[in-house]
Amino acid sequence: MDFFGQQANTRRRSRLLLLGFLLAYTATAAVIYFGIALVSRQLGLIPSVFEPSAPVAVVIGLFWVAILAGCLFRYLDVRAGGPALAQKFGAEHVSDSSPHVEDRELINVVAEMSAAANAPSPQVFVLRRENSVNAFVLGGAQDKRALVLTQGALDTFERDELQAVIAHEFGHIAQGDLEVNMRLLTALGGLMALDEMGRMLIGSVTLKALIRRDKSQSLHPGVFAGLAMRLCGSVGVFFGSLLRSAFSRQREFLADASAVQFTRAPFALASALTAISEADDEVPLHLPQAPELVHLCFSGGPGQGLARKTRLWKRPLFARWFATHPPVPARIDAIDPHFTVKRRKLDKAARAAARKGDVGGMAAVAAPVSAAPALVMTMTAAAVHAEMSVAANGNVYSDVSCLAAIGPRNPTGLADRIMLLLPDERSCLAILFACFVPEEPIPRREFLDEVAYCFEQSFSDAVQELMLLLQEELESDRIGIVEHAASVLKSKLDIDKRQHALLTLEKLVRALGHEDLMSYASLQLIRRKLDVEFPVLTSAKLQSGACKRAQGGKIKGFAAMGEEFALLLSLIVEASGAAAQVLDEQYKRVLSCYTGAELPRRSSSEPQIIAQLEQAFQTLYVQPKAVRAAFVEHCAEIILHDGIVAERERSLLSLFAASLGCETVAPAHLISRVA
Amino acid sequence: MMAGMETGTLVVIVGGLLSATIVFFYNQLVALKNRYQNAFSQIDVQLQRRYELIPNLVETARAYLTHENETLTAVTEARNQAEARRQQVSKAQTSGTPTARATDGGLIQSLANAESSVAGALGRMNMVMEAYPDLKADKRLSELHDDIVSTENRVSFSRQAYSDAVMRYNTACEQFPAAIVAKLFRFEDAELFEAANDHAREAVKVSFG
């Protein structure tokens, strides 16, 4: 790395940025002024564009207040430093003393790369509830840097790929991109604030219009206001994107080059890049602040902001101007032009090895289980025994798509009746609400009234109608229906509308106090299926979870997660619906297989049980995937024990699997029993 | 008179340019030199970390490897020697004169040699450990093992960073205008961190489980 060259370069870029920044703000100011003045003149409010009256000036002033507020807030964030900013985004700090194997590995990799880059280690953060694959660095001064990874990245990348991605981030640090990027973040905060506000307004209004089946949604004053804000904001977004892209693209190539210099492993970086293009996330980050952060990220996502929205931007010229990152194939090509060939060669070798293994017998089948040494080591002797029975079944850990086992994911498994009754987005939305309608008449009335209040009467009627029509199906295959509806919504609605739909649903369910275990389960599933995460909303919980973990000492393996496991176990056992005494017996028997400790059986009717379950999931979620998969696996074993799989049991297992991020890990033999 | 003035101005201009050039290259060389010395101190940090971890590993493994005293002693001895060399080198680093403080040839070579014999002894110990299945199940040992593997990586990455820095410095010292400045102010070529005998490096890979 040519240090001097880079420093001079950084200074030059900073000056350029300042210039671009000034130009962008001047242009935005001009467009806002003339836009509002022209409209006012057309409406006859002012005689000429150059003689604004007091009310017009106030309107213009309000726009500026919004822009400057966005700018100021972002500036304060940036000044607080990388770690504070990372925490604001809902990321959890990860340190050397973390009890989790994955975290320690991450810290080790970061330390290795800091040795390779000869730069001090930044603090490391993980966005636990973010499932898209990405990473970025924040902060300027040496002791105020934060490296943020998404949980999706941790789950996706192999160690060498993780090394390459982190080396890329160190490349940004070594190039001195951080300072410029943080200033850019401040600038974009202001330029994009208006658009962001308009987007939120329109999102909520158009969702309501969709529910009303109201084709003339543009007549709503909220849409007018939102559109006006977005129109003015779009000028800012336009210049902001141009600014961002101009500073970002070339740096990505350079950071890739540095990553290769640090790791000497072009193949690992190329395969990490392939992994992000294969992950195919809809958005690079689910954070609300995502548009301002893209230029910092490892992956720009497939659509890359503006380019995603309209066809115009897909034209080569515009795409080139507005992309924050060079296209993945170009990046791979720059790193290693023969990557595809090498990869195919490796795949071929792996396939050949697998074929040999088949001839050899059980060795290959047992391999996935032994791939989790941490798990085997941390489990108690009894659990190891259970593990052996799993190994005997063979393909349990293979990533067969097994959700079909827990609840049919593909619509073919659903009755034709449901398919007929759920033809469009509106009815899919309605069925999601219908799932939460209480049984008793009075709360039911309240719920439907609330729905009518939030949207409108006809939607509330539709919800009631659907609920009555599908009562039977809802009882027998609630999870299946929820999944179907959510996946239809995911494909048909954009993320803003989905966010609003979920928020309204959550608010309704919580406000009316109907949150029992089943509705909690369904909400969790919907949230996951809609691919909407609210890291900011959950960050408070995450932090309290982290504190608790820190106070409670180290949590390792099954033995130390007794309480969490006992809770899930109680709920699973209870779901079979037997008499209390039978339940007690069953619970004790199963528990004694896993831990020697005496833990009382919990009941789903306890107060605060949902909060505790949430807490348990937070603790479990950060365990290595192998441990989480084992949890799901053991729950499935317990359910299968009596040979009957009740709907409640199936829903709970679905919830556990989804909440632990192991939907693909479930026993294949459940399929036959369910069917 | 005019000619004299012009010559004087010319001399001043040329002299100014010359000294500016010298200052520029001198500063560049000093910066590059600090950079590679800093890279070396990073190796030192990682080596120290590694030498601190080894006794722990040996003590933990001793409980299982009662009949393999010889192997364990070999690791400990190699480690002690390397640690002594490391301390020697870091003392020489801090006490040298500003320009001659460059990593002293012989010392670095001997540290690199000692380091590669540590790696060799560790490799043999790992091979021995393969034969003891209980050992693999020891949780503390597996944690230590992860630490050692990562430290191993850090050592090699910082060696790589050091090599890059040395290469840049050496190239700068040898290129034309800077070469004169380097000669003038006695900037010496820096030495790479490499063992003299390559066979010991073969066994660096530490793995079990």
PDB file of N, CA and C in Angstrom, chain B residues 83-149:
ATOM      1  N   GLU B  83      12.381 -17.664  22.633  1.00  0.00           N
ATOM      2  CA  GLU B  83      12.005 -16.525  23.469  1.00  0.00           C
ATOM      3  C   GLU B  83      13.245 -15.700  23.821  1.00  0.00           C
ATOM      4  N   ALA B  84      14.348 -16.405  24.138  1.00  0.00           N
ATOM      5  CA  ALA B  84      15.594 -15.696  24.455  1.00  0.00           C
ATOM      6  C   ALA B  84      16.057 -14.865  23.265  1.00  0.00           C
ATOM      7  N   ARG B  85      15.991 -15.465  22.065  1.00  0.00           N
ATOM      8  CA  ARG B  85      16.393 -14.749  20.845  1.00  0.00           C
ATOM      9  C   ARG B  85      15.496 -13.521  20.628  1.00  0.00           C
ATOM     10  N   ARG B  86      14.196 -13.757  20.867  1.00  0.00           N
ATOM     11  CA  ARG B  86      13.251 -12.677  20.643  1.00  0.00           C
ATOM     12  C   ARG B  86      13.585 -11.477  21.522  1.00  0.00           C
ATOM     13  N   GLN B  87      13.913 -11.790  22.802  1.00  0.00           N
ATOM     14  CA  GLN B  87      14.225 -10.700  23.721  1.00  0.00           C
ATOM     15  C   GLN B  87      15.494  -9.971  23.291  1.00  0.00           C
ATOM     16  N   GLN B  88      16.466 -10.785  22.811  1.00  0.00           N
ATOM     17  CA  GLN B  88      17.711 -10.187  22.314  1.00  0.00           C
ATOM     18  C   GLN B  88      17.423  -9.195  21.189  1.00  0.00           C
ATOM     19  N   VAL B  89      16.613  -9.676  20.242  1.00  0.00           N
ATOM     20  CA  VAL B  89      16.315  -8.841  19.079  1.00  0.00           C
ATOM     21  C   VAL B  89      15.589  -7.572  19.489  1.00  0.00           C
ATOM     22  N   SER B  90      14.590  -7.719  20.387  1.00  0.00           N
ATOM     23  CA  SER B  90      13.819  -6.513  20.702  1.00  0.00           C
ATOM     24  C   SER B  90      14.652  -5.531  21.505  1.00  0.00           C
ATOM     25  N   LYS B  91      15.646  -6.064  22.266  1.00  0.00           N
ATOM     26  CA  LYS B  91      16.542  -5.159  22.983  1.00  0.00           C
ATOM     27  C   LYS B  91      17.401  -4.386  21.977  1.00  0.00           C
ATOM     28  N   ALA B  92      17.929  -5.127  20.977  1.00  0.00           N
ATOM     29  CA  ALA B  92      18.766  -4.491  19.953  1.00  0.00           C
ATOM     30  C   ALA B  92      17.956  -3.443  19.194  1.00  0.00           C
ATOM     31  N   GLN B  93      16.689  -3.743  18.986  1.00  0.00           N
ATOM     32  CA  GLN B  93      15.822  -2.815  18.265  1.00  0.00           C
ATOM     33  C   GLN B  93      15.672  -1.496  18.994  1.00  0.00           C
ATOM     34  N   THR B  94      15.471  -1.573  20.306  1.00  0.00           N
ATOM     35  CA  THR B  94      15.172  -0.345  21.041  1.00  0.00           C
ATOM     36  C   THR B  94      16.435   0.453  21.356  1.00  0.00           C
ATOM     37  N   SER B  95      17.601  -0.224  21.427  1.00  0.00           N
ATOM     38  CA  SER B  95      18.790   0.501  21.875  1.00  0.00           C
ATOM     39  C   SER B  95      19.681   0.976  20.732  1.00  0.00           C
ATOM     40  N   GLY B  96      19.356   0.622  19.486  1.00  0.00           N
ATOM     41  CA  GLY B  96      20.213   0.996  18.353  1.00  0.00           C
ATOM     42  C   GLY B  96      20.211   2.488  18.091  1.00  0.00           C
ATOM     43  N   THR B  97      21.152   2.961  17.314  1.00  0.00           N
ATOM     44  CA  THR B  97      21.168   4.366  16.909  1.00  0.00           C
ATOM     45  C   THR B  97      20.106   4.570  15.825  1.00  0.00           C
ATOM     46  N   PRO B  98      19.638   5.814  15.662  1.00  0.00           N
ATOM     47  CA  PRO B  98      18.503   6.038  14.772  1.00  0.00           C
ATOM     48  C   PRO B  98      18.658   5.431  13.368  1.00  0.00           C
ATOM     49  N   THR B  99      19.823   5.627  12.738  1.00  0.00           N
ATOM     50  CA  THR B  99      19.905   5.110  11.371  1.00  0.00           C
ATOM     51  C   THR B  99      20.343   3.647  11.336  1.00  0.00           C
ATOM     52  N   ALA B 100      21.209   3.270  12.262  1.00  0.00           N
ATOM     53  CA  ALA B 100      21.731   1.899  12.226  1.00  0.00           C
ATOM     54  C   ALA B 100      20.828   0.937  12.984  1.00  0.00           C
ATOM     55  N   ARG B 101      19.666   1.437  13.447  1.00  0.00           N
ATOM     56  CA  ARG B 101      18.813   0.587  14.250  1.00  0.00           C
ATOM     57  C   ARG B 101      18.129  -0.497  13.412  1.00  0.00           C
ATOM     58  N   ALA B 102      18.312  -0.380  12.107  1.00  0.00           N
ATOM     59  CA  ALA B 102      17.696  -1.357  11.205  1.00  0.00           C
ATOM     60  C   ALA B 102      17.923  -2.750  11.761  1.00  0.00           C
ATOM     61  N   THR B 103      16.956  -3.597  11.562  1.00  0.00           N
ATOM     62  CA  THR B 103      17.023  -4.934  12.124  1.00  0.00           C
ATOM     63  C   THR B 103      18.362  -5.578  11.767  1.00  0.00           C
ATOM     64  N   ASP B 104      19.091  -5.904  12.797  1.00  0.00           N
ATOM     65  CA  ASP B 104      20.450  -6.398  12.611  1.00  0.00           C
ATOM     66  C   ASP B 104      20.435  -7.784  11.984  1.00  0.00           C
ATOM     67  N   GLY B 105      21.165  -7.885  10.883  1.00  0.00           N
ATOM     68  CA  GLY B 105      21.140  -9.100  10.066  1.00  0.00           C
ATOM     69  C   GLY B 105      21.201 -10.407  10.824  1.00  0.00           C
ATOM     70  N   GLY B 106      22.324 -10.656  11.481  1.00  0.00           N
ATOM     71  CA  GLY B 106      22.540 -11.946  12.129  1.00  0.00           C
ATOM     72  C   GLY B 106      21.444 -12.295  13.128  1.00  0.00           C
ATOM     73  N   LEU B 107      21.042 -11.294  13.905  1.00  0.00           N
ATOM     74  CA  LEU B 107      20.060 -11.544  14.968  1.00  0.00           C
ATOM     75  C   LEU B 107      18.721 -12.039  14.412  1.00  0.00           C
ATOM     76  N   ILE B 108      18.261 -11.352  13.385  1.00  0.00           N
ATOM     77  CA  ILE B 108      16.958 -11.718  12.818  1.00  0.00           C
ATOM     78  C   ILE B 108      17.022 -13.114  12.247  1.00  0.00           C
ATOM     79  N   GLN B 109      18.119 -13.384  11.578  1.00  0.00           N
ATOM     80  CA  GLN B 109      18.283 -14.719  11.004  1.00  0.00           C
ATOM     81  C   GLN B 109      18.196 -15.775  12.108  1.00  0.00           C
ATOM     82  N   SER B 110      18.871 -15.510  13.255  1.00  0.00           N
ATOM     83  CA  SER B 110      18.883 -16.530  14.305  1.00  0.00           C
ATOM     84  C   SER B 110      17.493 -16.666  14.942  1.00  0.00           C
ATOM     85  N   LEU B 111      16.783 -15.530  15.040  1.00  0.00           N
ATOM     86  CA  LEU B 111      15.413 -15.613  15.569  1.00  0.00           C
ATOM     87  C   LEU B 111      14.543 -16.433  14.627  1.00  0.00           C
ATOM     88  N   ALA B 112      14.700 -16.181  13.338  1.00  0.00           N
ATOM     89  CA  ALA B 112      13.890 -16.914  12.362  1.00  0.00           C
ATOM     90  C   ALA B 112      14.190 -18.409  12.453  1.00  0.00           C
ATOM     91  N   ASN B 113      15.464 -18.744  12.640  1.00  0.00           N
ATOM     92  CA  ASN B 113      15.828 -20.164  12.769  1.00  0.00           C
ATOM     93  C   ASN B 113      15.178 -20.780  14.005  1.00  0.00           C
ATOM     94  N   ALA B 114      15.323 -20.067  15.150  1.00  0.00           N
ATOM     95  CA  ALA B 114      14.746 -20.588  16.394  1.00  0.00           C
ATOM     96  C   ALA B 114      13.245 -20.757  16.242  1.00  0.00           C
ATOM     97  N   GLU B 115      12.641 -19.787  15.567  1.00  0.00           N
ATOM     98  CA  GLU B 115      11.197 -19.804  15.360  1.00  0.00           C
ATOM     99  C   GLU B 115      10.778 -21.032  14.546  1.00  0.00           C
ATOM    100  N   SER B 116      11.567 -21.343  13.524  1.00  0.00           N
ATOM    101  CA  SER B 116      11.166 -22.484  12.708  1.00  0.00           C
ATOM    102  C   SER B 116      11.373 -23.792  13.468  1.00  0.00           C
ATOM    103  N   SER B 117      12.336 -23.827  14.415  1.00  0.00           N
ATOM    104  CA  SER B 117      12.461 -25.071  15.182  1.00  0.00           C
ATOM    105  C   SER B 117      11.303 -25.208  16.177  1.00  0.00           C
ATOM    106  N   VAL B 118      10.773 -24.087  16.673  1.00  0.00           N
ATOM    107  CA  VAL B 118       9.574 -24.153  17.521  1.00  0.00           C
ATOM    108  C   VAL B 118       8.423 -24.757  16.722  1.00  0.00           C
ATOM    109  N   ALA B 119       8.279 -24.255  15.499  1.00  0.00           N
ATOM    110  CA  ALA B 119       7.189 -24.752  14.661  1.00  0.00           C
ATOM    111  C   ALA B 119       7.344 -26.248  14.421  1.00  0.00           C
ATOM    112  N   GLY B 120       8.579 -26.668  14.188  1.00  0.00           N
ATOM    113  CA  GLY B 120       8.831 -28.088  13.955  1.00  0.00           C
ATOM    114  C   GLY B 120       8.462 -28.924  15.171  1.00  0.00           C
ATOM    115  N   ALA B 121       8.913 -28.468  16.372  1.00  0.00           N
ATOM    116  CA  ALA B 121       8.633 -29.219  17.599  1.00  0.00           C
ATOM    117  C   ALA B 121       7.127 -29.289  17.852  1.00  0.00           C
ATOM    118  N   LEU B 122       6.438 -28.153  17.600  1.00  0.00           N
ATOM    119  CA  LEU B 122       4.985 -28.130  17.784  1.00  0.00           C
ATOM    120  C   LEU B 122       4.304 -29.106  16.841  1.00  0.00           C
ATOM    121  N   GLY B 123       4.797 -29.151  15.624  1.00  0.00           N
ATOM    122  CA  GLY B 123       4.229 -30.060  14.632  1.00  0.00           C
ATOM    123  C   GLY B 123       4.355 -31.500  15.097  1.00  0.00           C
ATOM    124  N   ARG B 124       5.534 -31.854  15.623  1.00  0.00           N
ATOM    125  CA  ARG B 124       5.735 -33.231  16.113  1.00  0.00           C
ATOM    126  C   ARG B 124       4.794 -33.509  17.270  1.00  0.00           C
ATOM    127  N   MET B 125       4.662 -32.516  18.168  1.00  0.00           N
ATOM    128  CA  MET B 125       3.784 -32.706  19.311  1.00  0.00           C
ATOM    129  C   MET B 125       2.347 -32.953  18.846  1.00  0.00           C
ATOM    130  N   ASN B 126       1.942 -32.233  17.819  1.00  0.00           N
ATOM    131  CA  ASN B 126       0.588 -32.429  17.316  1.00  0.00           C
ATOM    132  C   ASN B 126       0.384 -33.811  16.741  1.00  0.00           C
ATOM    133  N   MET B 127       1.433 -34.297  16.075  1.00  0.00           N
ATOM    134  CA  MET B 127       1.332 -35.652  15.533  1.00  0.00           C
ATOM    135  C   MET B 127       1.167 -36.663  16.666  1.00  0.00           C
ATOM    136  N   VAL B 128       1.897 -36.450  17.745  1.00  0.00           N
ATOM    137  CA  VAL B 128       1.784 -37.341  18.896  1.00  0.00           C
ATOM    138  C   VAL B 128       0.373 -37.255  19.480  1.00  0.00           C
ATOM    139  N   MET B 129      -0.128 -36.007  19.566  1.00  0.00           N
ATOM    140  CA  MET B 129      -1.454 -35.805  20.162  1.00  0.00           C
ATOM    141  C   MET B 129      -2.552 -36.509  19.387  1.00  0.00           C
ATOM    142  N   GLU B 130      -2.346 -36.638  18.085  1.00  0.00           N
ATOM    143  CA  GLU B 130      -3.332 -37.336  17.251  1.00  0.00           C
ATOM    144  C   GLU B 130      -3.661 -38.716  17.806  1.00  0.00           C
ATOM    145  N   ALA B 131      -2.665 -39.313  18.452  1.00  0.00           N
ATOM    146  CA  ALA B 131      -2.845 -40.692  18.900  1.00  0.00           C
ATOM    147  C   ALA B 131      -3.657 -40.786  20.201  1.00  0.00           C
ATOM    148  N   TYR B 132      -3.994 -39.645  20.806  1.00  0.00           N
ATOM    149  CA  TYR B 132      -4.716 -39.677  22.088  1.00  0.00           C
ATOM    150  C   TYR B 132      -6.111 -39.077  21.931  1.00  0.00           C
ATOM    151  N   PRO B 133      -7.101 -39.923  21.771  1.00  0.00           N
ATOM    152  CA  PRO B 133      -8.455 -39.398  21.516  1.00  0.00           C
ATOM    153  C   PRO B 133      -9.025 -38.582  22.676  1.00  0.00           C
ATOM    154  N   ASP B 134      -8.694 -38.934  23.946  1.00  0.00           N
ATOM    155  CA  ASP B 134      -9.255 -38.164  25.078  1.00  0.00           C
ATOM    156  C   ASP B 134      -8.831 -36.715  24.981  1.00  0.00           C
ATOM    157  N   LEU B 135      -7.619 -36.572  24.470  1.00  0.00           N
ATOM    158  CA  LEU B 135      -7.033 -35.244  24.389  1.00  0.00           C
ATOM    159  C   LEU B 135      -7.862 -34.315  23.528  1.00  0.00           C
ATOM    160  N   LYS B 136      -8.391 -34.884  22.443  1.00  0.00           N
ATOM    161  CA  LYS B 136      -9.166 -34.059  21.512  1.00  0.00           C
ATOM    162  C   LYS B 136     -10.446 -33.580  22.174  1.00  0.00           C
ATOM    163  N   ALA B 137     -10.938 -34.362  23.145  1.00  0.00           N
ATOM    164  CA  ALA B 137     -12.210 -34.018  23.775  1.00  0.00           C
ATOM    165  C   ALA B 137     -12.035 -32.972  24.875  1.00  0.00           C
ATOM    166  N   ASP B 138     -10.794 -32.705  25.270  1.00  0.00           N
ATOM    167  CA  ASP B 138     -10.556 -31.731  26.338  1.00  0.00           C
ATOM    168  C   ASP B 138     -10.913 -30.331  25.836  1.00  0.00           C
ATOM    169  N   LYS B 139     -11.856 -29.686  26.559  1.00  0.00           N
ATOM    170  CA  LYS B 139     -12.379 -28.417  26.064  1.00  0.00           C
ATOM    171  C   LYS B 139     -11.341 -27.298  26.146  1.00  0.00           C
ATOM    172  N   ARG B 140     -10.639 -27.281  27.288  1.00  0.00           N
ATOM    173  CA  ARG B 140      -9.633 -26.239  27.489  1.00  0.00           C
ATOM    174  C   ARG B 140      -8.562 -26.344  26.408  1.00  0.00           C
ATOM    175  N   LEU B 141      -8.211 -27.591  26.128  1.00  0.00           N
ATOM    176  CA  LEU B 141      -7.168 -27.821  25.145  1.00  0.00           C
ATOM    177  C   LEU B 141      -7.629 -27.380  23.753  1.00  0.00           C
ATOM    178  N   SER B 142      -8.894 -27.634  23.477  1.00  0.00           N
ATOM    179  CA  SER B 142      -9.366 -27.260  22.141  1.00  0.00           C
ATOM    180  C   SER B 142      -9.400 -25.743  22.008  1.00  0.00           C
ATOM    181  N   GLU B 143      -9.731 -25.061  23.116  1.00  0.00           N
ATOM    182  CA  GLU B 143      -9.705 -23.597  23.071  1.00  0.00           C
ATOM    183  C   GLU B 143      -8.281 -23.084  22.855  1.00  0.00           C
ATOM    184  N   LEU B 144      -7.357 -23.685  23.621  1.00  0.00           N
ATOM    185  CA  LEU B 144      -5.954 -23.308  23.477  1.00  0.00           C
ATOM    186  C   LEU B 144      -5.479 -23.553  22.054  1.00  0.00           C
ATOM    187  N   HIS B 145      -5.937 -24.677  21.529  1.00  0.00           N
ATOM    188  CA  HIS B 145      -5.537 -25.047  20.182  1.00  0.00           C
ATOM    189  C   HIS B 145      -6.009 -24.000  19.176  1.00  0.00           C
ATOM    190  N   ASP B 146      -7.272 -23.574  19.319  1.00  0.00           N
ATOM    191  CA  ASP B 146      -7.794 -22.530  18.435  1.00  0.00           C
ATOM    192  C   ASP B 146      -6.937 -21.278  18.534  1.00  0.00           C
ATOM    193  N   ASP B 147      -6.601 -20.912  19.782  1.00  0.00           N
ATOM    194  CA  ASP B 147      -5.776 -19.722  20.004  1.00  0.00           C
ATOM    195  C   ASP B 147      -4.431 -19.853  19.305  1.00  0.00           C
ATOM    196  N   ILE B 148      -3.832 -21.051  19.455  1.00  0.00           N
ATOM    197  CA  ILE B 148      -2.509 -21.235  18.872  1.00  0.00           C
ATOM    198  C   ILE B 148      -2.566 -21.193  17.361  1.00  0.00           C
ATOM    199  N   VAL B 149      -3.599 -21.816  16.796  1.00  0.00           N
ATOM    200  CA  VAL B 149      -3.724 -21.792  15.337  1.00  0.00           C
ATOM    201  C   VAL B 149      -3.861 -20.354  14.853  1.00  0.00           C
TER     202      VAL B 149
END
